[in-house]
Short mmCIF file of C-alpha atoms and ligand atoms in Angstrom, two decimals:
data_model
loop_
_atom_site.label_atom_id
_atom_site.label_comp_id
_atom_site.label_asym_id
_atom_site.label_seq_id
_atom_site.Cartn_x
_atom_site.Cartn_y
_atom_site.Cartn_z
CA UNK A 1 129.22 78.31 93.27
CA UNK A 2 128.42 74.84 94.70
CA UNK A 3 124.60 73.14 94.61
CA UNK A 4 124.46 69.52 96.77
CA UNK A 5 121.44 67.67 95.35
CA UNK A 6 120.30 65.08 97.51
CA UNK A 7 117.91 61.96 98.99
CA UNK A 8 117.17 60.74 95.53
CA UNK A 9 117.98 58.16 93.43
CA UNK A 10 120.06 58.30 90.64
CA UNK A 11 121.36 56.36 87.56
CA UNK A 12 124.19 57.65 86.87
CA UNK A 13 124.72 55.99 83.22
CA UNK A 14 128.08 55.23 83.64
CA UNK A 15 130.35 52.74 81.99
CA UNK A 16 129.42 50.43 85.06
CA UNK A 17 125.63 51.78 85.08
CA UNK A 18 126.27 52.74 88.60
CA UNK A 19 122.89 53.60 90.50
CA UNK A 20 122.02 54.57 93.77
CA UNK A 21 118.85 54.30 96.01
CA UNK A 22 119.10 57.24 98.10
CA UNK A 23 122.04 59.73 96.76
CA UNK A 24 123.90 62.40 96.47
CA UNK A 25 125.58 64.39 93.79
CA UNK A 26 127.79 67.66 94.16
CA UNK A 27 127.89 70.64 91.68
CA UNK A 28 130.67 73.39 91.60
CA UNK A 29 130.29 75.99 89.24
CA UNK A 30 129.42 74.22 85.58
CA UNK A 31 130.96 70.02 86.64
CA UNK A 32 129.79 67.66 88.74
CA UNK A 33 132.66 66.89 91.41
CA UNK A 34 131.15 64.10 93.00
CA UNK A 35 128.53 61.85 93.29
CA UNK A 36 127.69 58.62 95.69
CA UNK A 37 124.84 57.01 97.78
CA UNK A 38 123.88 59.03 101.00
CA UNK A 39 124.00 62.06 102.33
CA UNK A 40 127.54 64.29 101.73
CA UNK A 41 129.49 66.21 104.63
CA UNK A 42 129.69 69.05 102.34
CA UNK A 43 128.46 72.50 102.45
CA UNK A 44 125.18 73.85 101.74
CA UNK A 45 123.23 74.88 99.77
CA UNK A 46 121.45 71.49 99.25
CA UNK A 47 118.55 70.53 96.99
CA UNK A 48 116.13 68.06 98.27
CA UNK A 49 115.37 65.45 96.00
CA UNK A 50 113.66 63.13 97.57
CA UNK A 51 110.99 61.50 95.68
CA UNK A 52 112.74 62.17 92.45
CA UNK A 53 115.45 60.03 90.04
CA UNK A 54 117.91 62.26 88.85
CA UNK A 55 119.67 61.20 85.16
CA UNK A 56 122.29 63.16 83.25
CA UNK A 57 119.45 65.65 81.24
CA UNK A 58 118.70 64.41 78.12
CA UNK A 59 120.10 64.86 74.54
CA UNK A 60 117.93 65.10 71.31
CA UNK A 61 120.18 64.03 67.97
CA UNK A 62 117.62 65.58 65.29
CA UNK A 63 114.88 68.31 65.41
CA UNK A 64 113.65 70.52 63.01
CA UNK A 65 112.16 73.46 65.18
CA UNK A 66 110.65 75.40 62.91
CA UNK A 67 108.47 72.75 62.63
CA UNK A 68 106.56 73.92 65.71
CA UNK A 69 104.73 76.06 63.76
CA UNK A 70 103.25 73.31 61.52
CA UNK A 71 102.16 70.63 63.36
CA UNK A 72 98.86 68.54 63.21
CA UNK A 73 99.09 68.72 59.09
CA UNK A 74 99.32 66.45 56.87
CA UNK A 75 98.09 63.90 59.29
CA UNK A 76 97.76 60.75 56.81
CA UNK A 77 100.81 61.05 54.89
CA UNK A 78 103.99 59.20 53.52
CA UNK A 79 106.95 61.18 53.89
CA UNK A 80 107.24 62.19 50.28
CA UNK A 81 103.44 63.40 50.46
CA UNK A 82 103.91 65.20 53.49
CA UNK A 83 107.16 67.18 52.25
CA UNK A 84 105.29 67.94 49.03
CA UNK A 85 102.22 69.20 50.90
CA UNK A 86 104.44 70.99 53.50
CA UNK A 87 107.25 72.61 51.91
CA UNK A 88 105.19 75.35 50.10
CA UNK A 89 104.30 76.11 53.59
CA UNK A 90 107.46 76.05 55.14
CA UNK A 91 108.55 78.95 52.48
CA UNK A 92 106.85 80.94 54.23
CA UNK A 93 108.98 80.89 57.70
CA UNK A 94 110.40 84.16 58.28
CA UNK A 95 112.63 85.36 61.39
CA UNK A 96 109.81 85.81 63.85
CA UNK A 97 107.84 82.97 63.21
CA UNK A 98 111.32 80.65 63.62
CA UNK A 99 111.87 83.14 67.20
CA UNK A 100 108.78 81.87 68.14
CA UNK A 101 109.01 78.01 66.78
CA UNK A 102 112.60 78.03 68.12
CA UNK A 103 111.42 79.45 71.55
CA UNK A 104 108.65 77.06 71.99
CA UNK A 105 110.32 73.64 71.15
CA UNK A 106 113.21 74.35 73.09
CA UNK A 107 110.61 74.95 76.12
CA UNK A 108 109.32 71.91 75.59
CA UNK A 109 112.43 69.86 75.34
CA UNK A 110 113.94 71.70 78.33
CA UNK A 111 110.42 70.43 80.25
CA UNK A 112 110.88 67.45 79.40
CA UNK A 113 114.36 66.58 80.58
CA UNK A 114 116.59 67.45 77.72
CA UNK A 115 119.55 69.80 78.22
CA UNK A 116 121.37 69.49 74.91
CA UNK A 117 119.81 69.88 71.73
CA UNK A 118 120.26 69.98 68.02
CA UNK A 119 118.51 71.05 65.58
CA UNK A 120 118.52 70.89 61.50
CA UNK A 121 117.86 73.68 59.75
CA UNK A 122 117.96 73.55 55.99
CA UNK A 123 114.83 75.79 54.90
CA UNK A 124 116.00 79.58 54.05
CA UNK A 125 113.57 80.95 51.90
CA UNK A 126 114.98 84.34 50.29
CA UNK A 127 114.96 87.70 52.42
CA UNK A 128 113.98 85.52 55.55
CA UNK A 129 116.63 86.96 57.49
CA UNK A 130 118.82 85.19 60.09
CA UNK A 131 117.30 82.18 60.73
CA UNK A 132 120.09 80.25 62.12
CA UNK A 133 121.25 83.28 64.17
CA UNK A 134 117.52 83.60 65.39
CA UNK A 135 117.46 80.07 66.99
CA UNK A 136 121.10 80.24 68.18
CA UNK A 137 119.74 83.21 70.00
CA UNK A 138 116.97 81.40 71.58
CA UNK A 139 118.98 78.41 72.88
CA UNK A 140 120.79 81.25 74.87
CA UNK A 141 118.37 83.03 76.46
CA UNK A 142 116.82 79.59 77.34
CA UNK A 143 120.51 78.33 78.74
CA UNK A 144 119.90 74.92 76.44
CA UNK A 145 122.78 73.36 75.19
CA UNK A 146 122.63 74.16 71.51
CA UNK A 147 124.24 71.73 68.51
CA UNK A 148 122.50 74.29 65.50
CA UNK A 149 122.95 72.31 61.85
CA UNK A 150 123.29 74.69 58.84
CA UNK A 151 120.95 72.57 56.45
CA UNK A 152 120.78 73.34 53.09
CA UNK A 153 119.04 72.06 49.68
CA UNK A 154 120.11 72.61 46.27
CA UNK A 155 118.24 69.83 44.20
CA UNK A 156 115.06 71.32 43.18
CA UNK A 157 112.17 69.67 41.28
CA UNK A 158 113.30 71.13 38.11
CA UNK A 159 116.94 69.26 38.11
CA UNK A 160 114.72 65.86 40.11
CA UNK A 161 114.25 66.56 43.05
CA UNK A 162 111.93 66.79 45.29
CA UNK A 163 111.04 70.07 46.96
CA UNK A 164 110.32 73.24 44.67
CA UNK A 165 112.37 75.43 43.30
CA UNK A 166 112.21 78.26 45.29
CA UNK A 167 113.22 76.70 48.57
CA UNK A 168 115.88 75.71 47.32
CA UNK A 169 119.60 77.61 47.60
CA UNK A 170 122.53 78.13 45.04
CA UNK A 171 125.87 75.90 46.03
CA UNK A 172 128.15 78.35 46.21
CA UNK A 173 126.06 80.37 48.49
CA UNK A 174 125.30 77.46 50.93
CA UNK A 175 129.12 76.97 51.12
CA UNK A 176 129.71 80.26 52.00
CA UNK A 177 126.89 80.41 54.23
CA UNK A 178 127.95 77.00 56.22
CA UNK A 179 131.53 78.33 57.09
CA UNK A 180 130.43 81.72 58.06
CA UNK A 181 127.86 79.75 60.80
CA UNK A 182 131.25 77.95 62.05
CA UNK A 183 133.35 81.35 62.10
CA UNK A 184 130.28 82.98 63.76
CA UNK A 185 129.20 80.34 66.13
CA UNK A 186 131.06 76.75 67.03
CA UNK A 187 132.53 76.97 69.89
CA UNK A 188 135.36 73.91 70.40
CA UNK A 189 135.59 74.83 74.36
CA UNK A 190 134.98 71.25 76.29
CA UNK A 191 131.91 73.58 77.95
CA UNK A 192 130.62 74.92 74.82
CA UNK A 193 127.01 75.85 74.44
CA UNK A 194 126.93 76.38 71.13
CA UNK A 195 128.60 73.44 68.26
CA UNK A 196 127.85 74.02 64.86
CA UNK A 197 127.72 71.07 62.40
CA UNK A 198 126.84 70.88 58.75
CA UNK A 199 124.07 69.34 57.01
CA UNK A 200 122.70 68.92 53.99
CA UNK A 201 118.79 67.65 53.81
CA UNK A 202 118.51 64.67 52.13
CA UNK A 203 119.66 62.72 48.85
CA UNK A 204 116.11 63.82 47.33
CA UNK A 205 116.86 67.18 47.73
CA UNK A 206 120.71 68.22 47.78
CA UNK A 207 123.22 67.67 44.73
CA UNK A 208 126.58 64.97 44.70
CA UNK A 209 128.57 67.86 44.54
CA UNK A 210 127.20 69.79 47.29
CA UNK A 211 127.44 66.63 49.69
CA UNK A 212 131.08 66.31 48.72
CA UNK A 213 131.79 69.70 49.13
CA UNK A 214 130.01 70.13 52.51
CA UNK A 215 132.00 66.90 54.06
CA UNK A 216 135.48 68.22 52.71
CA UNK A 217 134.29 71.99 54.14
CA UNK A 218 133.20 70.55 57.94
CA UNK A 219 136.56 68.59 58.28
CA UNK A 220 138.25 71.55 57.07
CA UNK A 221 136.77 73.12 59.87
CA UNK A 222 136.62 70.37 62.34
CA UNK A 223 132.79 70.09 62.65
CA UNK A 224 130.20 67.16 62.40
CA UNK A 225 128.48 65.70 59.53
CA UNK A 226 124.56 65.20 59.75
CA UNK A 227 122.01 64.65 57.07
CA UNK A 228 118.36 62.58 56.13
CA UNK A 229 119.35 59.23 55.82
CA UNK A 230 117.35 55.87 54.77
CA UNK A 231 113.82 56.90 56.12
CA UNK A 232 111.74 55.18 54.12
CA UNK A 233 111.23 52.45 51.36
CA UNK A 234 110.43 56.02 48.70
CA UNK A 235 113.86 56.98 49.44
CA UNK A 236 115.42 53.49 48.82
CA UNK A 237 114.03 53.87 45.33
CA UNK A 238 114.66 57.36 44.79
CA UNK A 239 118.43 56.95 45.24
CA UNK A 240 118.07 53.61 42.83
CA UNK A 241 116.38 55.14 39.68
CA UNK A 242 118.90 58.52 40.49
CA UNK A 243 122.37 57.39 41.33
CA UNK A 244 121.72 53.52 40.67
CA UNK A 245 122.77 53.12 44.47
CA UNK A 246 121.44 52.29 48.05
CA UNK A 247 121.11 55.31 50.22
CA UNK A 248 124.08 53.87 52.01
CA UNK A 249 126.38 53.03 49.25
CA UNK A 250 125.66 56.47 47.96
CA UNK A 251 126.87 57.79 51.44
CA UNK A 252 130.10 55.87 51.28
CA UNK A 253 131.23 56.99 47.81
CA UNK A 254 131.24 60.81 48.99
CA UNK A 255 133.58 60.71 52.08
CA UNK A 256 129.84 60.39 54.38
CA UNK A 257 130.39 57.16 56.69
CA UNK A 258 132.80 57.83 59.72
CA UNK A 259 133.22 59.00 63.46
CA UNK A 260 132.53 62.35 63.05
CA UNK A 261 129.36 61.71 61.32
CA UNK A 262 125.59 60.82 62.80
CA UNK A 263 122.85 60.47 60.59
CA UNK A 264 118.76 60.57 61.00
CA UNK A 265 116.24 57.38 61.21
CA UNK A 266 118.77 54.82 59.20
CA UNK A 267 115.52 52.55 59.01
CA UNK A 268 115.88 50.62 55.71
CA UNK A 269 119.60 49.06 56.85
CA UNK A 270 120.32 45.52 55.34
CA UNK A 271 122.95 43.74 57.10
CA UNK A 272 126.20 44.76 55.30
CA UNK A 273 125.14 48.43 55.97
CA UNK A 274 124.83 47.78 59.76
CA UNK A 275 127.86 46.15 59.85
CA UNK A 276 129.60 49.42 58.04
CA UNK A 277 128.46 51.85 60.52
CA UNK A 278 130.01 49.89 63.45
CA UNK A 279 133.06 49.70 61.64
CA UNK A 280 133.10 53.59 60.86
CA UNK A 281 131.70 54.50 63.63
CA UNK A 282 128.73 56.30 62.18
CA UNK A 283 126.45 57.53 64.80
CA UNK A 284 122.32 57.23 64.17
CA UNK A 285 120.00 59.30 65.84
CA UNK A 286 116.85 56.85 66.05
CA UNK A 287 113.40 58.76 65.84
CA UNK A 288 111.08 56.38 66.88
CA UNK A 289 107.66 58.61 67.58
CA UNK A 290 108.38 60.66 63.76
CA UNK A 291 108.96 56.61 62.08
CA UNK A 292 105.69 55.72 63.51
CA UNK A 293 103.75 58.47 62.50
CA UNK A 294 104.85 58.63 59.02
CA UNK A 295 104.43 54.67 58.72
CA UNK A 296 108.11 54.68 57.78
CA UNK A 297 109.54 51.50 59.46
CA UNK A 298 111.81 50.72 62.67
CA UNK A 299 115.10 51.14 62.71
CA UNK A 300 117.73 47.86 63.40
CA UNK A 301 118.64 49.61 67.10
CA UNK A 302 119.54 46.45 69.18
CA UNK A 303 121.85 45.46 65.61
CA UNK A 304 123.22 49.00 65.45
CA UNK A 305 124.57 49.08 68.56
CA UNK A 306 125.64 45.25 68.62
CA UNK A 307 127.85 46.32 65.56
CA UNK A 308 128.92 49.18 67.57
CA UNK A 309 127.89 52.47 66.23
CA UNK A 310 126.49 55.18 68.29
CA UNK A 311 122.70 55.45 68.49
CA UNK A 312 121.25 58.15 69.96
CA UNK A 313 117.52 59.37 70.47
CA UNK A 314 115.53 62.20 68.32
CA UNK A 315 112.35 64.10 68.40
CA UNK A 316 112.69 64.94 64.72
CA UNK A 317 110.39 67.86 63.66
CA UNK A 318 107.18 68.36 65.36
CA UNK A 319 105.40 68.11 62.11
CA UNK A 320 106.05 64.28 62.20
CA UNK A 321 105.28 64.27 65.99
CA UNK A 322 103.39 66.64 67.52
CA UNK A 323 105.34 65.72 70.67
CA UNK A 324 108.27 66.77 70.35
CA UNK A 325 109.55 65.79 73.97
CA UNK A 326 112.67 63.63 73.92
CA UNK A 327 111.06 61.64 77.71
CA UNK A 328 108.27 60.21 75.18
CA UNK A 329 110.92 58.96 73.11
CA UNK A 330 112.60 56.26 75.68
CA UNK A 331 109.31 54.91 75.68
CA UNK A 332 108.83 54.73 72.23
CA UNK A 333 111.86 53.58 72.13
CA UNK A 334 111.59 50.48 73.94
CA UNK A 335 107.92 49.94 72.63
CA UNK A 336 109.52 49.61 69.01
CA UNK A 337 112.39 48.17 70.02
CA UNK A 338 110.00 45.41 71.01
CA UNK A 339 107.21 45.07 68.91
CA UNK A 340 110.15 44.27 66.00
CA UNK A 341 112.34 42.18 68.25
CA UNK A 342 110.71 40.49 71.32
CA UNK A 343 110.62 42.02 74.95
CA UNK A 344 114.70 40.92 75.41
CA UNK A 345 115.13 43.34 72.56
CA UNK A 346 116.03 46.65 74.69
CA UNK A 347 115.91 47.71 78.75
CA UNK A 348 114.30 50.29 80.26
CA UNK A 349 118.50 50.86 81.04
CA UNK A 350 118.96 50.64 77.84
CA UNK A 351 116.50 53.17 76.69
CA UNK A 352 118.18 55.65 79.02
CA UNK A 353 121.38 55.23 77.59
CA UNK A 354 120.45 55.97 74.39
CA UNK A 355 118.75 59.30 75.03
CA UNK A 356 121.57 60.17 76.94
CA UNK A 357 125.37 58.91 76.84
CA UNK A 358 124.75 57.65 73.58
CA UNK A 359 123.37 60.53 71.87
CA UNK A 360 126.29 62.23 73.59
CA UNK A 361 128.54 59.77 71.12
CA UNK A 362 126.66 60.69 68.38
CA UNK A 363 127.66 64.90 69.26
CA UNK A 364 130.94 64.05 69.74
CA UNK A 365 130.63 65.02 73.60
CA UNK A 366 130.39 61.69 75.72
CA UNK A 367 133.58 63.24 77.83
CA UNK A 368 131.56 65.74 78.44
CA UNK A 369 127.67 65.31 78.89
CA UNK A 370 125.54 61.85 78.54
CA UNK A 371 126.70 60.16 82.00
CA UNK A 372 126.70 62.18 86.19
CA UNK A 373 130.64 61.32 86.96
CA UNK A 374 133.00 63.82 88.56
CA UNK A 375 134.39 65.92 86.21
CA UNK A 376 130.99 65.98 83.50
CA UNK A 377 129.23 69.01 82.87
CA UNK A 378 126.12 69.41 85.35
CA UNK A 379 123.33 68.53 83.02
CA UNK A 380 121.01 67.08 85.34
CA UNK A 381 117.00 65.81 85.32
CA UNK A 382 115.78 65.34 88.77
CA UNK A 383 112.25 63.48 87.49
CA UNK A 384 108.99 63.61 90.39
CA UNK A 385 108.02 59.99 90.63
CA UNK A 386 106.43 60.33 94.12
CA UNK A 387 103.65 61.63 92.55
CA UNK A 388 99.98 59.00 91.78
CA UNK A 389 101.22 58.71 88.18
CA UNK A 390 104.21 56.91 89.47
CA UNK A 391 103.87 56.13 93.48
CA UNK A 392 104.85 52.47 94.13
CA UNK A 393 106.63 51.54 91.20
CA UNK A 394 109.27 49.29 92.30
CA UNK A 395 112.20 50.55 89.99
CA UNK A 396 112.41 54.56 89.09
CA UNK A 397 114.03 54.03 85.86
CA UNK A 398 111.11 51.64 85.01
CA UNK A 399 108.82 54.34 86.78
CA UNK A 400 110.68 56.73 83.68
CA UNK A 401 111.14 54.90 80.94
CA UNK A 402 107.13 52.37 80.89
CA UNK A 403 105.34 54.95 83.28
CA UNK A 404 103.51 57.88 82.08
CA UNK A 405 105.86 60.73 81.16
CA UNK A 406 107.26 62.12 84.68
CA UNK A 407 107.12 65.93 85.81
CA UNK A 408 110.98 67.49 85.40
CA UNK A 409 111.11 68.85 88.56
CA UNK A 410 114.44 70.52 88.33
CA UNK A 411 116.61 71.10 84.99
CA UNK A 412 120.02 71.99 85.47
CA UNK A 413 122.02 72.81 82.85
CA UNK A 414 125.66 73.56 83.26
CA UNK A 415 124.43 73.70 86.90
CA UNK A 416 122.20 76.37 86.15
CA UNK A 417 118.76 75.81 86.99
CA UNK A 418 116.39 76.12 83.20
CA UNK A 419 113.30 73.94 84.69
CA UNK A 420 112.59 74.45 88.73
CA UNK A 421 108.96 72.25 90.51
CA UNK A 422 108.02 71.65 86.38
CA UNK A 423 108.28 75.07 85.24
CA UNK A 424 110.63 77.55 82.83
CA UNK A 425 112.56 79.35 84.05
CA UNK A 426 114.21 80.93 81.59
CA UNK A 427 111.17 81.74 79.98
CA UNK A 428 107.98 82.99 80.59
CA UNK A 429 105.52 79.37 79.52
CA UNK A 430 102.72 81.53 78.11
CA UNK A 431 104.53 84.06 76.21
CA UNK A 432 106.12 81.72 74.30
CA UNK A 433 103.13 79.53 74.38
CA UNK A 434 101.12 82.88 72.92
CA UNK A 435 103.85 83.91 70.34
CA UNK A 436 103.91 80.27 68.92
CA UNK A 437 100.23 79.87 68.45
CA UNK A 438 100.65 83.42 66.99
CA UNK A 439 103.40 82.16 64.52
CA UNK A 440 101.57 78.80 63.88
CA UNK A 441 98.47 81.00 62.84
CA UNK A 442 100.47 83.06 60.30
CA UNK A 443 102.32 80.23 58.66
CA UNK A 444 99.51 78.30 58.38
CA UNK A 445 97.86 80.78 56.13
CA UNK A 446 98.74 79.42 53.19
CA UNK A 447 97.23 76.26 53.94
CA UNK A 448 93.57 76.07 52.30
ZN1 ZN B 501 114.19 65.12 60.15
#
């Protein structure tokens, strides 16, 4: 099956950060086999994309999507005050309220330009059911490529934690749990749709022992690493009266910095620490809109990825930003980026290449996704900027990246088309939008 896309512009996100003014890129089957400025002598069917920029689609590091259920709580919060306010609501997710979280954030990310998602999933409150299976489910009827973390917590408020008791899980049954979602679900194939990694929550809520035995389980089973990591100045000082450590240090001592490992929001860095995670490679996935609304800080990007390690671009859970669309997030991006470090301090380019190639690093898939080059998977965002929110802006990845969030006017994913003139179609938009106001409705319940 072959699709021709063409009369757009497109930045490509290459090693070279080739872009073109008016171009052309051809699809066969699930890869891109070429790409160049003009028109191509090849065979219909074509796609006319003029007045759009296409981009390799997006890819969001760290979500929480059962999260969709609970957002616009806990508005004036630190992070500590928010978990402790929302996890006796989050006990209360059961299979059809994550369906219908699952359902609608995916939507949303798939809307707004992003074909490869993961998400962390570390709440399983006792006869729940299947939650993991529930969302892998709905990242394949919604063809969105899927990177599903078993999450877990084990450090309840009894032992010093910070979540309650009953959310929390017993070790063994985690372990057990985390190698029967590999067995079940990771696919290795270079077109998988479905990757698996492992991650525990947070130092405030999971045990030494289960963070050792979850890293020596995923590279047992060749699978990534992913957990909470230095979010906030609470943290910092949690992990010093605890283990008489810096989150970081912490990290190190059980197996947790390397390639094969990205981490979440890696705000409170000092200078050693940024220098570590270039050296081993440990990828960050950089959550600018959640850091902002939780007051938590701004991560050292520009220094991150001086040093070397992988930064990619999150959403984070939609209870820390109602959002939760990974477009708003090169913005953000960029706006942070900025306010910390002067307007030399990251491109519009740059911005792209985070929520894209390098959030592919931090998946373990930049051969395969993050860049439109022959022989890449055919994730592609063709984004409307001939519209008035974006007519006469003299550069389209400006137009993206400063200008109001664009309309995805065509999704492909795998070369399959997921978003087609701004809508689902995968999905029927107000189902899912009715089912998740449903679900938002029942979990909220509890809330008085
Ligand atoms: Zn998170």
């Amino acid at each position: 099956m072959r699709t021709i896309i063409e009369g757009c512009a497109i930045a490509t996100v290459d090693p070279s950060g080739t872009e073109h003014q008016d171009g052309h890129i051809v699809i066969e089957d699930d890869r891109i086999v070429a790409v160049g400025e003009g028109s191509t002598d090849a065979q219909r069917p074509r796609l006319d994309g003029s007045g759009c920029l296409a981009t390799p689609g997006l890819v969001n590091c760290h979500h929480h999507l059962y999260q969709w259920a609970t957002r616009g709580l806990s508005q004036q919060s630190t992070l500590f005050e928010w978990l402790q306010e929302l996890y006796p609501v989050w006990a209360h997710v059961d299979g059809e309220i994550e369906r219908a979280a699952a359902r609608g954030g995916l939507a949303a990310l798939a809307r707004s330009g992003c074909s490869t998602t993961t998400d962390h999933h570390y709440v399983f409150p006792r006869g729940a059911g299947d939650l993991l299976a529930i969302e892998i489910e709905a990242a394949r009827d919604l063809h969105v490529r899927f990177h599903p973390c078993r999450g877990s917590m084990d450090l309840g408020k009894s032992d010093g934690g910070l979540p309650p008791d009953e959310i929390t899980e017993d070790r063994d049954a985690i372990l057990t749990a985390c190698a029967e979602a590999i067995d079940r679900f990771h696919d290795p194939a270079p077109n998988a749709m479905t990757r698996v990694a492992l991650a525990p929550c947070s130092p405030f809520s999971v045990t030494k022992e289960l963070m050792a035995e979850t890293a020596e389980l995923a590279r047992q089973k060749g699978v990534r690493l992913h957990t909470h990591m230095a979010e906030t100045h609470d943290e910092e000082q949690f992990c010093l009266e605890l283990f008489g450590i810096r989150p970081v240090e912490y990290l190190e001592q059980l197996g947790w910095l390397g390639d094969d490992v990205w981490l979440a929001h890696c705000v409170h860095l000092d200078e050693r620490e940024v220098t570590q995670f270039g050296e081993t490679g440990t990828g960050v996935a950089h959550c600018p809109s959640s850091n902002a609304r939780l007051g938590a800080g701004v991560a050292p990007v520009a220094a991150l990825t001086a040093a070397g390690a992988p930064v990619g671009l999150g959403v984070d859970g939609p209870a820390s930003n109602e959002a939760g669309e990974l477009a708003g997030e090169l913005r953000q991006a960029l706006f942070v980026a900025r306010i910390k470090g002067g307007p030399q301090a990251l491109t519009a380019r740059e911005a792209l290449a985070l929520g894209t190639i390098h959030g592919a690093r931090c998946l373990g898939r930049q051969d395969e996704i993050g860049s439109l080059e022959p022989g890449k998977l055919a994730d592609v965002a063709l984004w409307r900027l001939d519209d008035l929110d974006h007519a006469g802006i003299a550069d389209p990845v400006a137009a993206l990246v400063l200008g109001p969030r664009p309309q995805v006017d065509t999704l492909l994913v795998g070369g399959r088309t997921v978003v087609e003139h701004g809508r689902l179609t995968t999905g029927d938009e107000e189902t899912i939008a009715r089912e998740l106001a449903r679900a938002s409705r029942r979990m909220q319940e509890v809330v008085v």
